[in-house]
PDB file of C-alpha atoms in Angstrom:
ATOM      1  CA  MET N   1     136.577 158.270 100.103  1.00 87.00           C
ATOM      2  CA  SER N   2     133.200 157.308 102.479  1.00 94.00           C
ATOM      3  CA  PRO N   3     130.324 159.949 102.756  1.00 95.00           C
ATOM      4  CA  SER N   4     130.438 161.903 105.862  1.00 96.00           C
ATOM      5  CA  LEU N   5     127.624 161.181 108.403  1.00 95.00           C
ATOM      6  CA  GLN N   6     126.088 164.607 107.140  1.00 97.00           C
ATOM      7  CA  GLU N   7     125.896 163.393 103.446  1.00 97.00           C
ATOM      8  CA  ILE N   8     124.426 160.359 104.589  1.00 95.00           C
ATOM      9  CA  GLY N   9     122.143 162.200 106.579  1.00 95.00           C
ATOM     10  CA  LEU N  10     120.878 164.611 103.862  1.00 96.00           C
ATOM     11  CA  ALA N  11     120.582 161.661 101.138  1.00 96.00           C
ATOM     12  CA  VAL N  12     118.504 160.039 103.775  1.00 96.00           C
ATOM     13  CA  LYS N  13     116.127 163.538 104.264  1.00 97.00           C
ATOM     14  CA  ARG N  14     116.413 164.113 100.374  1.00 97.00           C
ATOM     15  CA  LEU N  15     114.627 161.117  99.460  1.00 96.00           C
ATOM     16  CA  GLN N  16     111.880 161.293 102.279  1.00 96.00           C
ATOM     17  CA  TRP N  17     110.912 164.653 101.237  1.00 97.00           C
ATOM     18  CA  SER N  18     110.759 163.495  97.570  1.00 97.00           C
ATOM     19  CA  HIS N  19     108.326 160.703  98.784  1.00 97.00           C
ATOM     20  CA  HIS N  20     106.739 163.404 101.056  1.00 96.00           C
ATOM     21  CA  ARG N  21     106.395 165.662  97.958  1.00 97.00           C
ATOM     22  CA  GLU N  22     105.275 163.330  95.371  1.00 97.00           C
ATOM     23  CA  ALA N  23     102.754 161.188  97.661  1.00 97.00           C
ATOM     24  CA  ASN N  24     101.023 164.575  98.598  1.00 97.00           C
ATOM     25  CA  ARG N  25     100.937 165.768  94.917  1.00 97.00           C
ATOM     26  CA  ARG N  26      99.186 162.267  94.008  1.00 98.00           C
ATOM     27  CA  LEU N  27      96.853 161.583  97.024  1.00 98.00           C
ATOM     28  CA  ALA N  28      95.563 165.195  96.641  1.00 97.00           C
ATOM     29  CA  GLU N  29      94.168 163.182  93.554  1.00 95.00           C
ATOM     30  CA  HIS N  30      91.990 161.452  95.767  1.00 94.00           C
ATOM     31  CA  GLY N  31      91.479 163.970  98.388  1.00 95.00           C
ATOM     32  CA  LEU N  32      93.779 163.091 100.757  1.00 97.00           C
ATOM     33  CA  SER N  33      96.965 164.451 102.133  1.00 96.00           C
ATOM     34  CA  LEU N  34      99.980 162.335 103.253  1.00 96.00           C
ATOM     35  CA  VAL N  35      99.101 162.717 106.869  1.00 96.00           C
ATOM     36  CA  GLN N  36      95.410 161.706 106.467  1.00 97.00           C
ATOM     37  CA  TRP N  37      96.572 158.695 104.331  1.00 98.00           C
ATOM     38  CA  ASP N  38      99.382 158.041 107.075  1.00 97.00           C
ATOM     39  CA  VAL N  39      96.363 158.519 110.077  1.00 97.00           C
ATOM     40  CA  LEU N  40      94.271 155.741 107.819  1.00 98.00           C
ATOM     41  CA  ARG N  41      96.683 153.491 107.399  1.00 97.00           C
ATOM     42  CA  HIS N  42      97.383 153.446 111.287  1.00 97.00           C
ATOM     43  CA  LEU N  43      94.004 152.519 112.073  1.00 96.00           C
ATOM     44  CA  HIS N  44      93.400 150.077 109.473  1.00 96.00           C
ATOM     45  CA  GLN N  45      96.758 148.238 111.000  1.00 96.00           C
ATOM     46  CA  GLN N  46      95.220 149.355 114.827  1.00 93.00           C
ATOM     47  CA  PRO N  47      91.595 149.948 115.047  1.00 88.00           C
ATOM     48  CA  ASP N  48      91.522 150.688 118.696  1.00 84.00           C
ATOM     49  CA  ALA N  49      94.574 153.039 118.535  1.00 89.00           C
ATOM     50  CA  THR N  50      93.857 156.317 120.838  1.00 89.00           C
ATOM     51  CA  LEU N  51      94.509 159.260 119.670  1.00 91.00           C
ATOM     52  CA  HIS N  52      97.270 159.557 121.807  1.00 92.00           C
ATOM     53  CA  THR N  53      98.795 156.590 120.040  1.00 93.00           C
ATOM     54  CA  LEU N  54      97.486 158.150 116.623  1.00 95.00           C
ATOM     55  CA  ALA N  55      99.598 160.968 117.168  1.00 95.00           C
ATOM     56  CA  GLU N  56     102.883 159.444 118.088  1.00 95.00           C
ATOM     57  CA  LEU N  57     102.466 157.100 114.926  1.00 95.00           C
ATOM     58  CA  THR N  58     101.899 159.895 112.535  1.00 95.00           C
ATOM     59  CA  PHE N  59     104.780 162.117 114.387  1.00 94.00           C
ATOM     60  CA  GLN N  60     102.026 164.745 115.585  1.00 95.00           C
ATOM     61  CA  THR N  61     101.251 166.546 118.541  1.00 96.00           C
ATOM     62  CA  ASP N  62      98.193 165.344 120.440  1.00 94.00           C
ATOM     63  CA  GLN N  63      96.215 168.585 119.841  1.00 96.00           C
ATOM     64  CA  SER N  64      97.087 168.629 116.010  1.00 96.00           C
ATOM     65  CA  MET N  65      96.064 164.830 115.751  1.00 95.00           C
ATOM     66  CA  GLY N  66      92.722 166.129 117.650  1.00 93.00           C
ATOM     67  CA  ALA N  67      92.105 168.539 115.212  1.00 96.00           C
ATOM     68  CA  LEU N  68      93.005 166.245 112.000  1.00 97.00           C
ATOM     69  CA  ALA N  69      90.816 163.388 113.741  1.00 95.00           C
ATOM     70  CA  LYS N  70      87.658 165.743 113.878  1.00 96.00           C
ATOM     71  CA  ARG N  71      88.235 166.792 110.097  1.00 96.00           C
ATOM     72  CA  MET N  72      88.507 163.569 108.661  1.00 97.00           C
ATOM     73  CA  ILE N  73      85.146 162.552 111.081  1.00 96.00           C
ATOM     74  CA  GLU N  74      83.480 165.655 109.108  1.00 96.00           C
ATOM     75  CA  ARG N  75      84.940 164.192 106.109  1.00 96.00           C
ATOM     76  CA  GLY N  76      82.905 160.916 106.729  1.00 97.00           C
ATOM     77  CA  LEU N  77      86.770 158.920 106.855  1.00 97.00           C
ATOM     78  CA  LEU N  78      86.902 158.093 110.471  1.00 96.00           C
ATOM     79  CA  LYS N  79      83.928 157.628 112.977  1.00 94.00           C
ATOM     80  CA  ARG N  80      84.138 157.909 117.165  1.00 90.00           C
ATOM     81  CA  VAL N  81      83.974 154.904 119.005  1.00 85.00           C
ATOM     82  CA  ALA N  82      83.576 154.774 123.174  1.00 79.00           C
ATOM     83  CA  GLY N  83      86.252 153.192 124.888  1.00 73.00           C
ATOM     84  CA  PRO N  84      86.966 152.167 128.241  1.00 77.00           C
ATOM     85  CA  GLY N  85      86.673 154.622 130.821  1.00 77.00           C
ATOM     86  CA  ARG N  86      87.134 158.007 129.024  1.00 75.00           C
ATOM     87  CA  ALA N  87      88.911 156.977 126.190  1.00 74.00           C
ATOM     88  CA  THR N  88      87.522 157.776 122.412  1.00 78.00           C
ATOM     89  CA  ARG N  89      88.844 155.382 119.804  1.00 87.00           C
ATOM     90  CA  HIS N  90      88.316 155.909 116.359  1.00 90.00           C
ATOM     91  CA  HIS N  91      87.944 153.537 113.446  1.00 93.00           C
ATOM     92  CA  LEU N  92      87.726 153.925 109.577  1.00 95.00           C
ATOM     93  CA  THR N  93      84.046 154.019 108.157  1.00 96.00           C
ATOM     94  CA  GLY N  94      83.966 152.584 104.512  1.00 97.00           C
ATOM     95  CA  GLU N  95      84.626 155.767 103.116  1.00 97.00           C
ATOM     96  CA  GLY N  96      87.718 155.424 104.900  1.00 97.00           C
ATOM     97  CA  GLU N  97      88.792 152.092 104.099  1.00 97.00           C
ATOM     98  CA  ARG N  98      87.964 152.853 100.276  1.00 97.00           C
ATOM     99  CA  ALA N  99      90.623 156.003 100.664  1.00 98.00           C
ATOM    100  CA  PHE N 100      93.121 153.677 102.582  1.00 98.00           C
ATOM    101  CA  GLU N 101      92.994 151.630  99.750  1.00 98.00           C
ATOM    102  CA  ALA N 102      93.259 154.446  97.285  1.00 97.00           C
ATOM    103  CA  GLY N 103      96.045 156.182  99.219  1.00 97.00           C
ATOM    104  CA  SER N 104      98.198 152.977  99.260  1.00 98.00           C
ATOM    105  CA  SER N 105      98.356 152.320  95.787  1.00 97.00           C
ATOM    106  CA  VAL N 106      99.329 155.909  95.389  1.00 97.00           C
ATOM    107  CA  LEU N 107     102.212 155.293  97.679  1.00 98.00           C
ATOM    108  CA  GLU N 108     103.510 151.678  96.380  1.00 97.00           C
ATOM    109  CA  SER N 109     103.645 153.486  93.053  1.00 97.00           C
ATOM    110  CA  VAL N 110     105.693 156.459  94.527  1.00 98.00           C
ATOM    111  CA  LEU N 111     108.360 154.233  96.391  1.00 97.00           C
ATOM    112  CA  ALA N 112     108.460 152.105  93.542  1.00 97.00           C
ATOM    113  CA  GLU N 113     109.955 155.046  91.605  1.00 97.00           C
ATOM    114  CA  THR N 114     112.691 154.859  94.497  1.00 96.00           C
ATOM    115  CA  VAL N 115     113.517 152.058  96.891  1.00 96.00           C
ATOM    116  CA  GLY N 116     111.553 150.027  94.007  1.00 97.00           C
ATOM    117  CA  THR N 117     114.285 150.463  91.503  1.00 97.00           C
ATOM    118  CA  LEU N 118     116.810 148.479  94.030  1.00 97.00           C
ATOM    119  CA  THR N 119     117.074 144.934  94.056  1.00 98.00           C
ATOM    120  CA  GLU N 120     115.352 142.911  96.700  1.00 97.00           C
ATOM    121  CA  ALA N 121     118.637 142.046  98.387  1.00 98.00           C
ATOM    122  CA  GLU N 122     119.645 145.799  98.722  1.00 97.00           C
ATOM    123  CA  ARG N 123     115.982 146.923  99.815  1.00 97.00           C
ATOM    124  CA  ALA N 124     116.458 144.435 102.482  1.00 97.00           C
ATOM    125  CA  VAL N 125     119.751 145.704 103.409  1.00 97.00           C
ATOM    126  CA  LEU N 126     118.453 149.029 103.299  1.00 96.00           C
ATOM    127  CA  HIS N 127     115.681 148.479 105.517  1.00 96.00           C
ATOM    128  CA  GLU N 128     118.074 146.715 108.034  1.00 95.00           C
ATOM    129  CA  LEU N 129     120.341 149.557 108.020  1.00 95.00           C
ATOM    130  CA  LEU N 130     117.845 151.936 108.586  1.00 93.00           C
ATOM    131  CA  ILE N 131     116.353 150.027 111.263  1.00 94.00           C
ATOM    132  CA  LYS N 132     119.651 149.783 113.035  1.00 94.00           C
ATOM    133  CA  ALA N 133     120.301 153.139 112.963  1.00 93.00           C
ATOM    134  CA  ALA N 134     117.050 154.446 114.183  1.00 89.00           C
ATOM    135  CA  GLY N 135     117.146 151.907 116.853  1.00 89.00           C
ATOM    136  CA  SER N 136     120.503 153.358 117.852  1.00 66.00           C
ATOM    137  CA  ARG N 137     119.294 156.337 119.773  1.00 59.00           C
TER     138      ARG N 137
END
C-alpha cells in the first residue's frame, strides 16, 4: 500500500525538523543559529541582495529580517552598503565570511547523516521530485 499524501508530508516535515534541530545545535558551537547562517549563505551567493529579498529567501518578514540584520551588524557579521536610491544593501564582513564557511561545514555534516546516506542516483531523484512538488503550487 502506498503512503498517503499526509504521511509523505509528515515525513518531509520530520526530516526538515531533524535538520533544523541538529543544525541549530551544532551551529551554536560557532555562535550562530540556522537562520543567521542562512542569511550569510544567501549574502555569500547574492552580495547585493536587499533586505526584502533576504527576507523572502530566508522565509521571514521584512521586519524580522531587518531586526536580524541589525543584530548581525552589531556582531560584525554584516555591513551596510549604500545602494541605488534609498536602497540599503548588506555585505558579509571578513568575520561573516568565516562564519559562513564554518556553518557550511556544519550543514554538510548534518545533511551527510541523512540525505547523504542515499546513493547519488537516489539523491538526484529526491531533488527532482521535491523541486517538481514545490513547483506545482
